[in-house]
PDB file of C-alpha atoms in Angstrom:
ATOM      1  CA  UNK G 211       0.000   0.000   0.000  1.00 49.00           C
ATOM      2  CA  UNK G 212       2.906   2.436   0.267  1.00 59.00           C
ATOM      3  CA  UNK G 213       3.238   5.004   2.998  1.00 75.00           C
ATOM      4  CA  UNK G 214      -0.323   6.368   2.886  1.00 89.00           C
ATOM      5  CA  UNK G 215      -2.074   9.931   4.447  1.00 95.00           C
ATOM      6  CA  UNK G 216      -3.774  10.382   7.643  1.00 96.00           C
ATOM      7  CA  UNK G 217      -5.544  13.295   8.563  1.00 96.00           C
ATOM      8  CA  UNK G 218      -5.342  14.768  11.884  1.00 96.00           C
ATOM      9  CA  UNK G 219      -8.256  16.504  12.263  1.00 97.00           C
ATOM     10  CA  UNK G 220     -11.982  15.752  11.425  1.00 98.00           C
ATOM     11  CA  UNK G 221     -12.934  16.348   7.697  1.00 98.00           C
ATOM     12  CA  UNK G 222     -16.526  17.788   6.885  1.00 98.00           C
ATOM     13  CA  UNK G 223     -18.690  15.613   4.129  1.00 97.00           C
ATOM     14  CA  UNK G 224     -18.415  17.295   0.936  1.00 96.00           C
ATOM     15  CA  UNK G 225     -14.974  19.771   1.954  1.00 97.00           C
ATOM     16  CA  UNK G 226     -11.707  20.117  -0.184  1.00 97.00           C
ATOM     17  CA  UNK G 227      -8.839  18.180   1.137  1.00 97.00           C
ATOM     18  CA  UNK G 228      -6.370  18.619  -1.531  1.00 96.00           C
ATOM     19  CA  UNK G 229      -5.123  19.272  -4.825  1.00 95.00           C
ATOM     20  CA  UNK G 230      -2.497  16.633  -6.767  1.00 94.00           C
ATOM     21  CA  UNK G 231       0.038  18.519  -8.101  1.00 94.00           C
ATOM     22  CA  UNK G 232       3.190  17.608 -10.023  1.00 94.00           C
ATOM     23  CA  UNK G 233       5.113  18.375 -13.120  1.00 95.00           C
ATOM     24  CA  UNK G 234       2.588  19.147 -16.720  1.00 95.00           C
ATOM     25  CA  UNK G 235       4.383  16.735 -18.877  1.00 95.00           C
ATOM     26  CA  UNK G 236       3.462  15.535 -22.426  1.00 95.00           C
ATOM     27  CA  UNK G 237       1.530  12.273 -22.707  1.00 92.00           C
ATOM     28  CA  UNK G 238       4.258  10.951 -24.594  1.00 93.00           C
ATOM     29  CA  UNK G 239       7.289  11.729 -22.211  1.00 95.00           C
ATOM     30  CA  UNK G 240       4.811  10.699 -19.957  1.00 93.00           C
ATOM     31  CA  UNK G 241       5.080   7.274 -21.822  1.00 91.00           C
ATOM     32  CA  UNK G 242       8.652   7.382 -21.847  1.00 92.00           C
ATOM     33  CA  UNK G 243       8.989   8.163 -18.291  1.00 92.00           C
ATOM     34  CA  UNK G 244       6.080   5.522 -17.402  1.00 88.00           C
ATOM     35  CA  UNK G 245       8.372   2.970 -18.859  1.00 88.00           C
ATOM     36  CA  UNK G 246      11.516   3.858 -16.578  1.00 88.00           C
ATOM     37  CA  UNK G 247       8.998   4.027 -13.481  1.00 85.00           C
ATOM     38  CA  UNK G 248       7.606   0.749 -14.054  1.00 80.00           C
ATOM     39  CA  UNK G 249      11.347  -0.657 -14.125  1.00 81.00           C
ATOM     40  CA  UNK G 250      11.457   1.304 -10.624  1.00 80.00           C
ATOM     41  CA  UNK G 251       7.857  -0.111  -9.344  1.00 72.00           C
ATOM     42  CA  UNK G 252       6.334   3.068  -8.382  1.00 74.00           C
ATOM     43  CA  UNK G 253       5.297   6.282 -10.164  1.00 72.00           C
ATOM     44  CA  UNK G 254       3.177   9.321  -9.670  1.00 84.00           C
ATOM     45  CA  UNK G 255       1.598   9.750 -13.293  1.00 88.00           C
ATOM     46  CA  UNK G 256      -2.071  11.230 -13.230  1.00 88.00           C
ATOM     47  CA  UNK G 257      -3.605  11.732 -17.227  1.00 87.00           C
ATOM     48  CA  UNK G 258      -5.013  15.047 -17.623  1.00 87.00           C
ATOM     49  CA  UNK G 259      -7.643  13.363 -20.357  1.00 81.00           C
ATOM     50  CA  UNK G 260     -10.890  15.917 -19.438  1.00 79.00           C
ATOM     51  CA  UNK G 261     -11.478  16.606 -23.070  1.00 81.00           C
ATOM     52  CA  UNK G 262      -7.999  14.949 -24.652  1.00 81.00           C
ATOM     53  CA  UNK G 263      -4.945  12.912 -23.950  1.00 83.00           C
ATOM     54  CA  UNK G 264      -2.315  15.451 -24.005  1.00 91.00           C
ATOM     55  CA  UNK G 265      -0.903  16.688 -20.772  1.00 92.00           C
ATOM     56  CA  UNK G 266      -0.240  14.314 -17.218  1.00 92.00           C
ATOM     57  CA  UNK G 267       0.876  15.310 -14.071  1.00 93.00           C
ATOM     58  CA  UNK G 268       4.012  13.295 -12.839  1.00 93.00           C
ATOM     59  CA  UNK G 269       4.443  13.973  -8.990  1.00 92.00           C
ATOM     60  CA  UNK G 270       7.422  11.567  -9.091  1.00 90.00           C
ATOM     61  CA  UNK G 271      10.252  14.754  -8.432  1.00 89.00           C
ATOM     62  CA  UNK G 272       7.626  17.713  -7.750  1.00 90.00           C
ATOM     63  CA  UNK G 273       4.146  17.481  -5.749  1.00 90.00           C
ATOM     64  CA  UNK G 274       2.703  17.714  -2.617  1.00 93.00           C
ATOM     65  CA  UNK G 275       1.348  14.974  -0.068  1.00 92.00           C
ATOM     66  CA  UNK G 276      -0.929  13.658  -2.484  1.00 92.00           C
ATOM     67  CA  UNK G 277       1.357  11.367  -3.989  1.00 87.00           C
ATOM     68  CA  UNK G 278       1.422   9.451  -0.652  1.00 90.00           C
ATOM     69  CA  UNK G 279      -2.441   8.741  -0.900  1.00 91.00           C
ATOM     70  CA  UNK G 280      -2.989   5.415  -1.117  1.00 89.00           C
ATOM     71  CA  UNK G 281      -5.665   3.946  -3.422  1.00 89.00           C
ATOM     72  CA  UNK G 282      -9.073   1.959  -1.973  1.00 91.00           C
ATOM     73  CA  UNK G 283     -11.694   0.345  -3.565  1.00 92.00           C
ATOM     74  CA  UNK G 284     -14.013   2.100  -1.086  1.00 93.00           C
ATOM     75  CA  UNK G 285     -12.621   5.743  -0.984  1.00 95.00           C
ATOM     76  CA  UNK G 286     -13.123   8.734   1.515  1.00 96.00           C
ATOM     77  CA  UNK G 287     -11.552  11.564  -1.740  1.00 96.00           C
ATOM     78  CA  UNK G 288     -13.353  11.794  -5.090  1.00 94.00           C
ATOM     79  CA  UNK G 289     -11.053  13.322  -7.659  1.00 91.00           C
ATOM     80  CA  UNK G 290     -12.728  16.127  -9.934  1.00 91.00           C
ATOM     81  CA  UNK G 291     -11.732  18.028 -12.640  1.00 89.00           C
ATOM     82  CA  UNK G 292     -11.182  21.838 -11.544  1.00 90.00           C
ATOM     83  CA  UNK G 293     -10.580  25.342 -14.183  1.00 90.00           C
ATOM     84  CA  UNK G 294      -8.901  28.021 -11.543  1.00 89.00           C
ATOM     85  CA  UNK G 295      -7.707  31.160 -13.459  1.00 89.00           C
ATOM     86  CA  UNK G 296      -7.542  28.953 -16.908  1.00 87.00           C
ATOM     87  CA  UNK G 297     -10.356  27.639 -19.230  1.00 85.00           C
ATOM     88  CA  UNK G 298      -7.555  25.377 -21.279  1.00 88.00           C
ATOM     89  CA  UNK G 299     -10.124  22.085 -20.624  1.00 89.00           C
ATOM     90  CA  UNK G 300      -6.605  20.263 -21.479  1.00 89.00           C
ATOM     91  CA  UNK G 301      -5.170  21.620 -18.236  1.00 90.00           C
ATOM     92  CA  UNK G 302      -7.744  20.887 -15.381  1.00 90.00           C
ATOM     93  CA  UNK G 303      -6.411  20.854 -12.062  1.00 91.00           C
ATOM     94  CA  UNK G 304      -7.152  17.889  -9.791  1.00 92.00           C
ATOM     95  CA  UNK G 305      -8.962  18.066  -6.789  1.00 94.00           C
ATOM     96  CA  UNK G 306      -9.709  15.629  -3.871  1.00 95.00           C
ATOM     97  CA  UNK G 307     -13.102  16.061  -2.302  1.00 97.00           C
ATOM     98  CA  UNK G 308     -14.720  14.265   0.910  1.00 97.00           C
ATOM     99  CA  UNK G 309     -16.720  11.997   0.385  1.00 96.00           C
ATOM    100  CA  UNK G 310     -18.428  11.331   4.027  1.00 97.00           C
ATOM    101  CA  UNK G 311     -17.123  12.591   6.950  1.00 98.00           C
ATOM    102  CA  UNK G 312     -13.668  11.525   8.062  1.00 98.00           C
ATOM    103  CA  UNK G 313     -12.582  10.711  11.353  1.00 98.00           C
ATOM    104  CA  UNK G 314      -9.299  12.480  12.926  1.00 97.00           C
ATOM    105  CA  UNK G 315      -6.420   9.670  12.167  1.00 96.00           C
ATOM    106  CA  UNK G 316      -8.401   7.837   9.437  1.00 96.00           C
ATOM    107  CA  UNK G 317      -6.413   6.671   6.281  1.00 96.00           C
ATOM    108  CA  UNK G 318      -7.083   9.452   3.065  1.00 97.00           C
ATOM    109  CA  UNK G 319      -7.855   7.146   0.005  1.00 94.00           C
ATOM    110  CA  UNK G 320      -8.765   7.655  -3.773  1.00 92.00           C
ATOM    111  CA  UNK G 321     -10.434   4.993  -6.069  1.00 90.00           C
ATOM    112  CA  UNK G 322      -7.353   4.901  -8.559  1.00 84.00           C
ATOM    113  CA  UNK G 323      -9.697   3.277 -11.385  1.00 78.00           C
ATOM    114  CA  UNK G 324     -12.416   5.326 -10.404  1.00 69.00           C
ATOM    115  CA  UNK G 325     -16.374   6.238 -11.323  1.00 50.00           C
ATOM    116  CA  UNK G 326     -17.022   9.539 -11.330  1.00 47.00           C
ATOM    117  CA  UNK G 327     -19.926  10.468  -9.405  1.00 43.00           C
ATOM    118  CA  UNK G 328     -22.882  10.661 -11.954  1.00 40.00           C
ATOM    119  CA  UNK G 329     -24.981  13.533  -9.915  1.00 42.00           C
ATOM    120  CA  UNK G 330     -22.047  15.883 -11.364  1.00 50.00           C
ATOM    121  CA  UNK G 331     -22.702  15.752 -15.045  1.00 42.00           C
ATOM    122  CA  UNK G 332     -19.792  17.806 -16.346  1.00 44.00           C
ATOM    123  CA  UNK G 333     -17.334  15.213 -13.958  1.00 43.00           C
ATOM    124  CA  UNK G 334     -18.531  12.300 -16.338  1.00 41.00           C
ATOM    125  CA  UNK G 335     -16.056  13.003 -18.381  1.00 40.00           C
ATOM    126  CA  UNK G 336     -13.633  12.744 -16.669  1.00 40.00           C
ATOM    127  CA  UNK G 337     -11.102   9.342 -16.657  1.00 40.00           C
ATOM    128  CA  UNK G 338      -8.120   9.817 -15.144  1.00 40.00           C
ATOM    129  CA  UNK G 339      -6.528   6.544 -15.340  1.00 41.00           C
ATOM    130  CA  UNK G 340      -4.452   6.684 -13.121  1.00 43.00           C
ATOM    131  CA  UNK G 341      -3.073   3.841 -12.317  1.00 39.00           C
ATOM    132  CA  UNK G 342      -0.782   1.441  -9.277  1.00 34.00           C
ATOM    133  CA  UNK G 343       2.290  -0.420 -10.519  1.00 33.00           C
ATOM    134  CA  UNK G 344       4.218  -3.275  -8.931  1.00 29.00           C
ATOM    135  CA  UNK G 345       2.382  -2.560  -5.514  1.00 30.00           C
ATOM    136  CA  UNK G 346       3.725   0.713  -4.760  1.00 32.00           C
ATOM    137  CA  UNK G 347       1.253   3.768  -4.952  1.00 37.00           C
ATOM    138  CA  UNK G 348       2.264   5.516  -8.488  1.00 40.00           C
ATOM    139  CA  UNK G 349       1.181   4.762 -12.667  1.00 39.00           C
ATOM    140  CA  UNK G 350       1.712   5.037 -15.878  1.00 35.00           C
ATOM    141  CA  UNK G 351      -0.754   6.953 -18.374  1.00 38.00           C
ATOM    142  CA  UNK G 352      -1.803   3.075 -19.543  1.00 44.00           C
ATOM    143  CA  UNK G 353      -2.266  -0.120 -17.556  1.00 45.00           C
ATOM    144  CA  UNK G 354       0.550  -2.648 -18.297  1.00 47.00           C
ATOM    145  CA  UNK G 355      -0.903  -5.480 -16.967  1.00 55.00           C
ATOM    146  CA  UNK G 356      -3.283  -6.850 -14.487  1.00 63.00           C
ATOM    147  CA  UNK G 357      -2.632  -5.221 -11.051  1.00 72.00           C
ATOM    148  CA  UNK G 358      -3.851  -6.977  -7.831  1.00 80.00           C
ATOM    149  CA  UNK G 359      -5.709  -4.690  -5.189  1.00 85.00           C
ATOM    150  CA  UNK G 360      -4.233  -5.310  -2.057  1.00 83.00           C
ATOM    151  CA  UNK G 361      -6.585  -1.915  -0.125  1.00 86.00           C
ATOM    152  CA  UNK G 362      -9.046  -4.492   2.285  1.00 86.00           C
ATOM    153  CA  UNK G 363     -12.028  -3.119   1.875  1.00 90.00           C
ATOM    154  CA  UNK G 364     -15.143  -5.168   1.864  1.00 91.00           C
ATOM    155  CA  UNK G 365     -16.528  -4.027  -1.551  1.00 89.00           C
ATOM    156  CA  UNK G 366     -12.643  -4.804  -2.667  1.00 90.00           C
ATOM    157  CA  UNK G 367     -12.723  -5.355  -6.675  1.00 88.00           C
ATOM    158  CA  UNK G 368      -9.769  -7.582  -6.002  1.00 85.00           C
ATOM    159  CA  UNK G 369      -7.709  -5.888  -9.627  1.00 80.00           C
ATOM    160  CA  UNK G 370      -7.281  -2.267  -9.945  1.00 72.00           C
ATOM    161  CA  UNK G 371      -7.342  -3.010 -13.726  1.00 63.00           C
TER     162      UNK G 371
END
């Protein structure tokens, strides 16, 4: 599961927690890079595909504590797509939202293969493959293989992809 994020005080239902935030990197050095990462076993790559494939954030050498969030198939953070101070729909800025209330000391997760929430209609666009490789937290822009979800929850998929 990698290192994972724990809050330390009580999050309100519905309340920003964080923004991911990395390097804007092409899709295809993001390709290149994926490759090297995947020799490594863990990357940061998050696709920036709202509208196209051409831009992905790599948090591998530049980012914030979001890179340490760990994914679950039963998450407390929804990712959305957000436009501050640019209306480029290839450059969205992601966002991690609460989902329910969260304890003080609980575990933050995001559903790395996730469904958008279909009550916000502009978010169904949004696919953000990112994705876990050789069981650290971290991607690549595409799946390379089957990856086995290790998170424990009880609705557990048992694959990421």
């Amino acid at each position: 599961q990698g290192w994972g994020v724990r809050t330390l005080q009580r999050i309100r239902k519905n309340s920003f927690v964080m923004e991911y935030v990395g390097e804007i990197i092409t899709s295809e050095e993001a390709e290149r890079r994926g490759q090297v990462y995947d020799r490594q076993g863990a990357t940061y790559l998050f696709d920036l595909d709202y509208v196209e494939d051409v831009y992905t954030v790599d948090a591998a050498h530049y980012g914030n504590i979001s890179h340490f969030v760990n994914h679950s198939c039963d998450p407390n953070l929804q990712v959305y797509n957000v436009f501050i101070e640019n209306l480029d729909q290839r450059l969205p800025r992601i966002a991690l939202f609460a989902t329910r209330p969260i304890r003080a000391g609980e575990e933050l997760t995001f559903d790395y293969n996730m469904h958008v929430d279909p009550v916000d209609a502009e978010s169904t666009r949004m696919d953000s493959n990112f994705g876990l490789v050789g069981g650290s937290l971290g991607g690549s822009p595409r799946a390379r293989g089957r990856i086995e979800c290790k998170c424990g929850a009880a609705s557990c998929r048992k694959y990421l992809f």
